mmCIF file of C-alpha atoms in Angstrom:
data_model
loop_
_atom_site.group_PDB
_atom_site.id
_atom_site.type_symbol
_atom_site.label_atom_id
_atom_site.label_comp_id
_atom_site.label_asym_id
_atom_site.label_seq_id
_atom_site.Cartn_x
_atom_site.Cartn_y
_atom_site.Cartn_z
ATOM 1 C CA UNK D 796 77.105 43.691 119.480
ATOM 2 C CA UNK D 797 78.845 45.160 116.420
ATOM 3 C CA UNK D 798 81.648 42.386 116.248
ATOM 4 C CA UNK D 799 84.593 43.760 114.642
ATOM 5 C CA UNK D 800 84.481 47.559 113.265
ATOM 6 C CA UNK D 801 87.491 48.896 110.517
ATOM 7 C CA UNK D 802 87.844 52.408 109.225
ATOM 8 C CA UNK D 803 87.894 53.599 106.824
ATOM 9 C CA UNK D 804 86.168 51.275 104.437
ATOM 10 C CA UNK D 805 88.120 52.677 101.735
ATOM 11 C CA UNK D 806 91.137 55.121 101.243
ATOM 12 C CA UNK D 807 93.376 56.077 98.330
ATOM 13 C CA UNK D 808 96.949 57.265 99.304
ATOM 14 C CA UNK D 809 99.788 58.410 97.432
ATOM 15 C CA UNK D 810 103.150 57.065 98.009
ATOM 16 C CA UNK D 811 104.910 58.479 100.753
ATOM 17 C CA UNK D 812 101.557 59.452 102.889
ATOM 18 C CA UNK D 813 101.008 57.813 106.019
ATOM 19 C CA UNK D 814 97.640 57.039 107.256
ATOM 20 C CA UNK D 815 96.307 54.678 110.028
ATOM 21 C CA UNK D 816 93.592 52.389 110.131
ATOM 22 C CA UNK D 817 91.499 51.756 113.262
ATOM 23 C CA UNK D 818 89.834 48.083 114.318
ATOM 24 C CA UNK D 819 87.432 48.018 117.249
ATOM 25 C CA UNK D 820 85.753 45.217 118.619
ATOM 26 C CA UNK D 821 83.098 44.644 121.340
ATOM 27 C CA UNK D 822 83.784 41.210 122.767
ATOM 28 C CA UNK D 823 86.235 41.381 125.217
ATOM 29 C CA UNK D 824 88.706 39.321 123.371
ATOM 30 C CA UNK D 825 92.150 39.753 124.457
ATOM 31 C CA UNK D 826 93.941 38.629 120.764
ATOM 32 C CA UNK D 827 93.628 40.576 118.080
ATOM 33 C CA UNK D 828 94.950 40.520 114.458
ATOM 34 C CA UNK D 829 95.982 42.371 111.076
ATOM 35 C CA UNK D 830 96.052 40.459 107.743
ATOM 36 C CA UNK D 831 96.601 41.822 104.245
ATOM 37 C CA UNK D 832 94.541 39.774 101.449
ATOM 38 C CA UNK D 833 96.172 39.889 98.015
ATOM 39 C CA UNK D 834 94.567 38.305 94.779
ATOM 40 C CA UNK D 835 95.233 34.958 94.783
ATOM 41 C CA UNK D 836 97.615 34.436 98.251
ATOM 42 C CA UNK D 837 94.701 34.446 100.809
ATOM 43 C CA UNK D 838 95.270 36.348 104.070
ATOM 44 C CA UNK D 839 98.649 36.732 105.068
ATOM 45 C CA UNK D 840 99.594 37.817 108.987
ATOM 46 C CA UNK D 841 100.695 41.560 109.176
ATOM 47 C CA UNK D 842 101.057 41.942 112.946
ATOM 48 C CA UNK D 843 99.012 40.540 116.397
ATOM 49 C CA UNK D 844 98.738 41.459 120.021
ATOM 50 C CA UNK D 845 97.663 38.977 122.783
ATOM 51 C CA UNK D 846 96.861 41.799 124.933
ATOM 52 C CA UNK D 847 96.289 45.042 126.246
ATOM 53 C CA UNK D 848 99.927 46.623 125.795
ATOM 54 C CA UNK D 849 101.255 44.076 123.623
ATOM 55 C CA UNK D 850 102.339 43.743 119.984
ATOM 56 C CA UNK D 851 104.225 40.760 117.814
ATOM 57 C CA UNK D 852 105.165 40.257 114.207
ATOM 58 C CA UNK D 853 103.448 38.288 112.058
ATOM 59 C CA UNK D 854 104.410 37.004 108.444
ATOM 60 C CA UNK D 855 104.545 40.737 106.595
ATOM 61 C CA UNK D 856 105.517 42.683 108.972
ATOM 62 C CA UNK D 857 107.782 45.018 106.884
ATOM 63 C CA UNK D 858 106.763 48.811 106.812
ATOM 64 C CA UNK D 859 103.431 48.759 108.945
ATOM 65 C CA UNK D 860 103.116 48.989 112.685
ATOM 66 C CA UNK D 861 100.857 48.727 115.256
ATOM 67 C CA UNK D 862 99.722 49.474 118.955
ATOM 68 C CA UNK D 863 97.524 48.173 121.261
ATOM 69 C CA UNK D 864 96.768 50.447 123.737
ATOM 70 C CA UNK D 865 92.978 49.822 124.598
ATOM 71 C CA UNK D 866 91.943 45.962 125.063
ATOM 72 C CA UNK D 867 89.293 46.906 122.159
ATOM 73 C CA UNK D 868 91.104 49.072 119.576
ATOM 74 C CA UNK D 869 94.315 47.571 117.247
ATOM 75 C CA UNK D 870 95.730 50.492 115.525
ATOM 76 C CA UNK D 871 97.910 49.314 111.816
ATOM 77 C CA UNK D 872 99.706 52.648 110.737
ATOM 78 C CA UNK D 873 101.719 53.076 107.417
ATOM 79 C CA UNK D 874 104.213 55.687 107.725
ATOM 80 C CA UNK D 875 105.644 55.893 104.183
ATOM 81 C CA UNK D 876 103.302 54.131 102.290
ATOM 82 C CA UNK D 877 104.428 51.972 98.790
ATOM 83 C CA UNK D 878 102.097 51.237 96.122
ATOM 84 C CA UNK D 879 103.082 47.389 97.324
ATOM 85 C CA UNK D 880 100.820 48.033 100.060
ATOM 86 C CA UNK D 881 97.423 47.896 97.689
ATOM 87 C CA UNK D 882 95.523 45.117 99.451
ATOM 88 C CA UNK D 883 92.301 44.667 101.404
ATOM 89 C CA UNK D 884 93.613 44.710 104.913
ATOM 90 C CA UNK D 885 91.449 42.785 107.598
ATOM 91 C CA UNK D 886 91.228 42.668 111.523
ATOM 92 C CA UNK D 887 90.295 40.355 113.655
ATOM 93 C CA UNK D 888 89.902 38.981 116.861
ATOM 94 C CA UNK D 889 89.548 35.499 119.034
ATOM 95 C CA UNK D 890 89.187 35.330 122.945
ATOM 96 C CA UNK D 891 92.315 33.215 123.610
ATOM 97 C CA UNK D 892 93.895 32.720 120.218
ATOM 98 C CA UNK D 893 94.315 28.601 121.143
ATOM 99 C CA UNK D 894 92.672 26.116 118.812
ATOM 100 C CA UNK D 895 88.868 25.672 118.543
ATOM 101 C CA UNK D 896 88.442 29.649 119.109
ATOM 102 C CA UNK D 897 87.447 31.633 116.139
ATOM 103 C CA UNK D 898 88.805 34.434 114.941
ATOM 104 C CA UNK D 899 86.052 37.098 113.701
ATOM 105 C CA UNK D 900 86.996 39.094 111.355
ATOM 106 C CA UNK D 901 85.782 42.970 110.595
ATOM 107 C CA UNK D 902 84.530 43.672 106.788
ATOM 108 C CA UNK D 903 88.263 45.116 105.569
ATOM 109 C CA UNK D 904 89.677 48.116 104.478
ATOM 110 C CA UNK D 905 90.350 48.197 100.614
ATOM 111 C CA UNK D 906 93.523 50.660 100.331
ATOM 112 C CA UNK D 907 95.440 51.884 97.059
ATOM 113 C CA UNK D 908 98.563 53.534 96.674
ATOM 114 C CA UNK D 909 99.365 55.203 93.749
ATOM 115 C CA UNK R 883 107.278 27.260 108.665
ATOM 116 C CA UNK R 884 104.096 26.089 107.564
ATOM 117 C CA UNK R 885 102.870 26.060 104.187
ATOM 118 C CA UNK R 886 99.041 25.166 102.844
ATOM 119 C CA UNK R 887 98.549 24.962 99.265
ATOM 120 C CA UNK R 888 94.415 24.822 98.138
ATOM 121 C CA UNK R 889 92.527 23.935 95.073
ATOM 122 C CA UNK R 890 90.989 24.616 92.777
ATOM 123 C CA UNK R 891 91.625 28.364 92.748
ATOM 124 C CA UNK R 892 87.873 28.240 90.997
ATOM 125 C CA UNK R 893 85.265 25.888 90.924
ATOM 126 C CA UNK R 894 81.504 26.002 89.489
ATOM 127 C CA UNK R 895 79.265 23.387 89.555
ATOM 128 C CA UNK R 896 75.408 23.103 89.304
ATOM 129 C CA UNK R 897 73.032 23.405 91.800
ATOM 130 C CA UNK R 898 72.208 20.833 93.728
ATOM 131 C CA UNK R 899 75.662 19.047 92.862
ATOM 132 C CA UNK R 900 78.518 18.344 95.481
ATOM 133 C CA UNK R 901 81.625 20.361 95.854
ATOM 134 C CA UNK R 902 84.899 19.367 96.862
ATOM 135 C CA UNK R 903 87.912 21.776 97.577
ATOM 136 C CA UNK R 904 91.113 19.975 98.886
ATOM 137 C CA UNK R 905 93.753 21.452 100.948
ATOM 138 C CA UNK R 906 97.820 20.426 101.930
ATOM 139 C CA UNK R 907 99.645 21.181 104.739
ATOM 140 C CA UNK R 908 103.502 21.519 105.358
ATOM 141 C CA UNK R 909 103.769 21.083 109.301
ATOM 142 C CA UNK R 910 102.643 17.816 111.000
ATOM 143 C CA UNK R 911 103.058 19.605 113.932
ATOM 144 C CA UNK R 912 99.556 21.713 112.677
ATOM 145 C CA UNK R 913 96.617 20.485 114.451
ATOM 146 C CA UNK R 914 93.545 23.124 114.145
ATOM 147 C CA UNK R 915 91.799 23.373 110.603
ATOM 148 C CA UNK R 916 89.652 25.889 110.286
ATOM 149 C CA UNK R 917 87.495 26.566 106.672
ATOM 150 C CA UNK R 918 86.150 30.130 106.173
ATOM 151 C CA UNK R 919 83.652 31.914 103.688
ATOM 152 C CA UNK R 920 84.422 35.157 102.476
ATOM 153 C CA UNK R 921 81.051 36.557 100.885
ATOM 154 C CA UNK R 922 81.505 39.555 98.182
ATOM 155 C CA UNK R 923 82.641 42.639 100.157
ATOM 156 C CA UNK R 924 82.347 41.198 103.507
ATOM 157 C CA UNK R 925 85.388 39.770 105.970
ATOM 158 C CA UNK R 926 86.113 35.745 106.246
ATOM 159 C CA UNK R 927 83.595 33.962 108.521
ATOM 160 C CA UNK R 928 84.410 30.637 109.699
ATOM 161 C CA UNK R 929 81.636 27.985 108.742
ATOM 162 C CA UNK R 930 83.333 24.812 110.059
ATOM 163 C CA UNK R 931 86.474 23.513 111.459
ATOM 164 C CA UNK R 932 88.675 20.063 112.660
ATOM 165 C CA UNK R 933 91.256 18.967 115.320
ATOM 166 C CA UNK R 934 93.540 16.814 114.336
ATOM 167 C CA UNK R 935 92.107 13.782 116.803
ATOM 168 C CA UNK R 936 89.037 13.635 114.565
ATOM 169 C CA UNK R 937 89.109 12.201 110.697
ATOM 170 C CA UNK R 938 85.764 13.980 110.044
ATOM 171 C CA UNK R 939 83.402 16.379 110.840
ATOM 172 C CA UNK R 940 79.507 17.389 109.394
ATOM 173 C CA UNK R 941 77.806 19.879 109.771
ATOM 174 C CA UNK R 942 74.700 19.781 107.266
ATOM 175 C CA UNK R 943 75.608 20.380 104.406
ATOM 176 C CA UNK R 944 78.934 20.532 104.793
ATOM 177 C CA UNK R 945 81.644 18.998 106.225
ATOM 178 C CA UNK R 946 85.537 18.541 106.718
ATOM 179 C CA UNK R 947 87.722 15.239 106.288
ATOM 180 C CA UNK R 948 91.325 15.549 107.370
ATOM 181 C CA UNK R 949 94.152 12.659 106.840
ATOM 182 C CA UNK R 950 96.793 13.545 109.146
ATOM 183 C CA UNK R 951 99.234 11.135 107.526
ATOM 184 C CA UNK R 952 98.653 12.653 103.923
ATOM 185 C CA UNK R 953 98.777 15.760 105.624
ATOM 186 C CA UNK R 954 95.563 16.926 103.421
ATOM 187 C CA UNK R 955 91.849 17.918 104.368
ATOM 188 C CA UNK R 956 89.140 18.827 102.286
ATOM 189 C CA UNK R 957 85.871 20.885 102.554
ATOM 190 C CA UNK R 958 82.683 18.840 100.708
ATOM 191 C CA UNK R 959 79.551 20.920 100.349
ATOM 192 C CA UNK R 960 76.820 18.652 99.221
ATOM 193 C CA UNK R 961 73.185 19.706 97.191
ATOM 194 C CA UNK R 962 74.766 22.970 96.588
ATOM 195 C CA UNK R 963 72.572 26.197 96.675
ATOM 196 C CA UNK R 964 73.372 29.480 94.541
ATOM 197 C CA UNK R 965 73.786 30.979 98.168
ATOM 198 C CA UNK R 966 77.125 28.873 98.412
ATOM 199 C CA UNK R 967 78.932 30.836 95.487
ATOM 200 C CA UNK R 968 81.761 32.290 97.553
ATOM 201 C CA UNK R 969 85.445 32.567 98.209
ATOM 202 C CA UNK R 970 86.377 29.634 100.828
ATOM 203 C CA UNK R 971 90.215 29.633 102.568
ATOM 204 C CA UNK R 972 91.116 26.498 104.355
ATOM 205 C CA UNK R 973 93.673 27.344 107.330
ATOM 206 C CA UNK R 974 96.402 25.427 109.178
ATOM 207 C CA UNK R 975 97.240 26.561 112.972
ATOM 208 C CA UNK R 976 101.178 26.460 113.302
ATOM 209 C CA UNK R 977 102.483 25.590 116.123
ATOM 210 C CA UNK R 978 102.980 29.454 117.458
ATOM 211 C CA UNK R 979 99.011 29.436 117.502
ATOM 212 C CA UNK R 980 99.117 31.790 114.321
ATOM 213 C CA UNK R 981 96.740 30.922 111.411
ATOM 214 C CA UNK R 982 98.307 29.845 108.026
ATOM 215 C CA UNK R 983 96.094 30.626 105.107
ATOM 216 C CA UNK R 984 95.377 28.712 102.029
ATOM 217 C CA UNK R 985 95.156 31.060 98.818
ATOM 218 C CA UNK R 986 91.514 30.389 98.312
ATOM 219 C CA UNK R 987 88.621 29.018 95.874
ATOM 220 C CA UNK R 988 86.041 30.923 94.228
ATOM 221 C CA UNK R 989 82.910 28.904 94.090
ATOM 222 C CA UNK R 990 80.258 29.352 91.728
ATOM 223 C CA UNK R 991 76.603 27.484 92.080
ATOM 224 C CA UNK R 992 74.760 27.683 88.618
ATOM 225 C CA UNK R 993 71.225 28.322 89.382
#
């Protein structure tokens, strides 16, 4: 099993480009996550989907969005994007998204805007 | 909402030595605490975790201690190895099921 995949690994945009990044994961699980990780404020929620078909904000929602149309892939696009969006951006995923079930999380996707 | 605050933001002690990293919570209502380690280049992986019906949990070396009433839990690795240096987030579940993230502690084990 390859867990949770992200690509790109690494990307440089300018501001106004769009781009989307792909997760992928291989275990079934029906919740799956996006977090942005900025020096010193730890991983902060982006967006989530409890399912196939299904998307819900999270704490940073603002100019990102996502879809969820395979159980396996969670898409994050950036349609206009602002150098405020530098961060290493992480998926995840957990089986049932209750207590007690861990989330895995891929290896991240370090972006800049410039 | 909730809120978790952690420290130290950085901590380095010397091998073989204990290290503690304390966290606070916001929301009594918060009763999943998960503690992950984020390796150099790599994503968060969760190394151990506590419901709120348990004061403490080993696993180890490490282990978790969580005072519901304080509304604080900490993380204490003991006879620390250079292969603990590390970024460690402590996490509250809200009540929505949504993970709230501490803002993390580098660790550094002096060989």
């Amino acid at each position: 099993n390859a867990g949770v995949t992200q690509t790109p690994k690494f990307r440089v945009l300018k501001t106004g480009q769009s781009m989307t990044l792909l997760c992928a994961q291989d275990m079934n699980h029906e919740y799956m996550y996006w977090y942005r990780q900025d020096p010193g404020m730890g991983l902060r929620l982006i967006h989530y989907s409890v399912g196939e078909g299904t998307t819900a904000k999270g704490e940073v929602p603002d100019g990102y969005n996502v879809s969820r149309l395979k159980k396996q892939n969670f898409l994050l696009g950036l349609e206009s994007a602002a150098p405020s969006q530098t961060s290493v951006y992480f998926c995840a995923s957990s089986s049932t998204g209750l207590q007690n079930d861990e989330q895995y999380f891929g290896p991240g996707t370090r972006l800049t805007v410039t | 909402g909730e809120n978790v605050e952690q420290h130290p933001s950085t901590l380095s002690v010397q091998e073989g030595d204990s290290a503690v990293i304390k966290c606070t919570y916001s929301d009594s209502a918060s009763n999943y605490f998960p503690w992950y380690k984020q390796e150099l280049g790599k994503g968060p992986q969760l190394i151990i975790d506590i419901r709120s019906n348990v004061g403490e949990k080993k696993d180890q070396r490490i282990a978790v201690t969580l005072n519901k009433t304080a509304k604080h839990f900490s993380l204490h690795i003991t006879e620390t190895q250079p292969e603990d240096s590390a970024v460690y987030f402590c996490a509250a579940m809200d009540s929505s099921y949504k993970l709230i993230f501490g803002s993390g502690t580098r660790l550094l084990v002096r060989p």
